[in-house]
XYZ file of C-alpha atoms in Angstrom:
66
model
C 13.513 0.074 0.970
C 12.778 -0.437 4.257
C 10.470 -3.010 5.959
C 7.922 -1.070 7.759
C 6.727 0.420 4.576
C 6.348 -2.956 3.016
C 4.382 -4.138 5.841
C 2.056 -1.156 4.997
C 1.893 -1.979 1.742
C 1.093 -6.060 2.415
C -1.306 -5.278 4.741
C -3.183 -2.349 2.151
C -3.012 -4.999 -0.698
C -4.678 -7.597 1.852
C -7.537 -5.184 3.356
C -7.954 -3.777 -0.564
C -7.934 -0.141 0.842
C -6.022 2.559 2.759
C -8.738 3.104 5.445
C -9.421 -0.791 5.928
C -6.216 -1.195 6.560
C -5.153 1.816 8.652
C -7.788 1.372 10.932
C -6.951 -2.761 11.972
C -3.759 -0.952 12.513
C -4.969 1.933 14.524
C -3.108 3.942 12.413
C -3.638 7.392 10.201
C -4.664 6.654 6.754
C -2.598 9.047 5.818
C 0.527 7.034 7.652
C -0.405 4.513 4.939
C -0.270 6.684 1.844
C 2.684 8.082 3.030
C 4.465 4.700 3.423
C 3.106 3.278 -0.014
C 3.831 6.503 -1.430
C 7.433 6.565 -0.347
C 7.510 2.993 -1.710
C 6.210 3.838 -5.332
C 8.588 6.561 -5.457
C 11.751 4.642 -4.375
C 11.648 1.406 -6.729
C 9.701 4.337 -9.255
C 7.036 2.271 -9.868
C 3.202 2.120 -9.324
C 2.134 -0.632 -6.943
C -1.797 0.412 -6.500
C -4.622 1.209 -8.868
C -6.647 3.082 -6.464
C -10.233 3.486 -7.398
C -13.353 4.968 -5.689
C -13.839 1.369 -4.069
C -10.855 0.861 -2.476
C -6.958 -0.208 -4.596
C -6.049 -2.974 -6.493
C -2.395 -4.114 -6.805
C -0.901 -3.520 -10.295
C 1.074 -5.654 -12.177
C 4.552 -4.310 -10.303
C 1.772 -4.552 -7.258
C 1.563 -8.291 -7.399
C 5.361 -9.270 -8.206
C 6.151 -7.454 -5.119
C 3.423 -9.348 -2.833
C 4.926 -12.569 -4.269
């Protein structure tokens, strides 16, 4: 697990959505999925509910943010 990619994922969870939070970082959204992607897949767990409004942390979502 590395750091930058929970970074990406703190600052997604904060903004509530890929785009938000891509562009305060002047950053792809796709460099976002990627990184929260990579995440999920690593620790095998979902961390987002993503919805047509934005994401929403899941339960695994939340215990990492704390």
């Amino acid at each position: 697990m590395n750091w930058e990619k929970l970074k990406v994922f703190k600052k997604v969870a904060k903004a509530g959505s890929f785009l938000t939070a891509s562009k305060q970082d002047n950053k792809s959204q796709s460099t976002f999925s990627r990184a929260v992607m990579d995440l999920e897949k690593e620790i095998n767990q979902k961390l987002f509910n993503r919805t047509s409004k934005g994401v929403i942390p899941t339960l695994h979502g939340n215990t990492l943010l704390n």
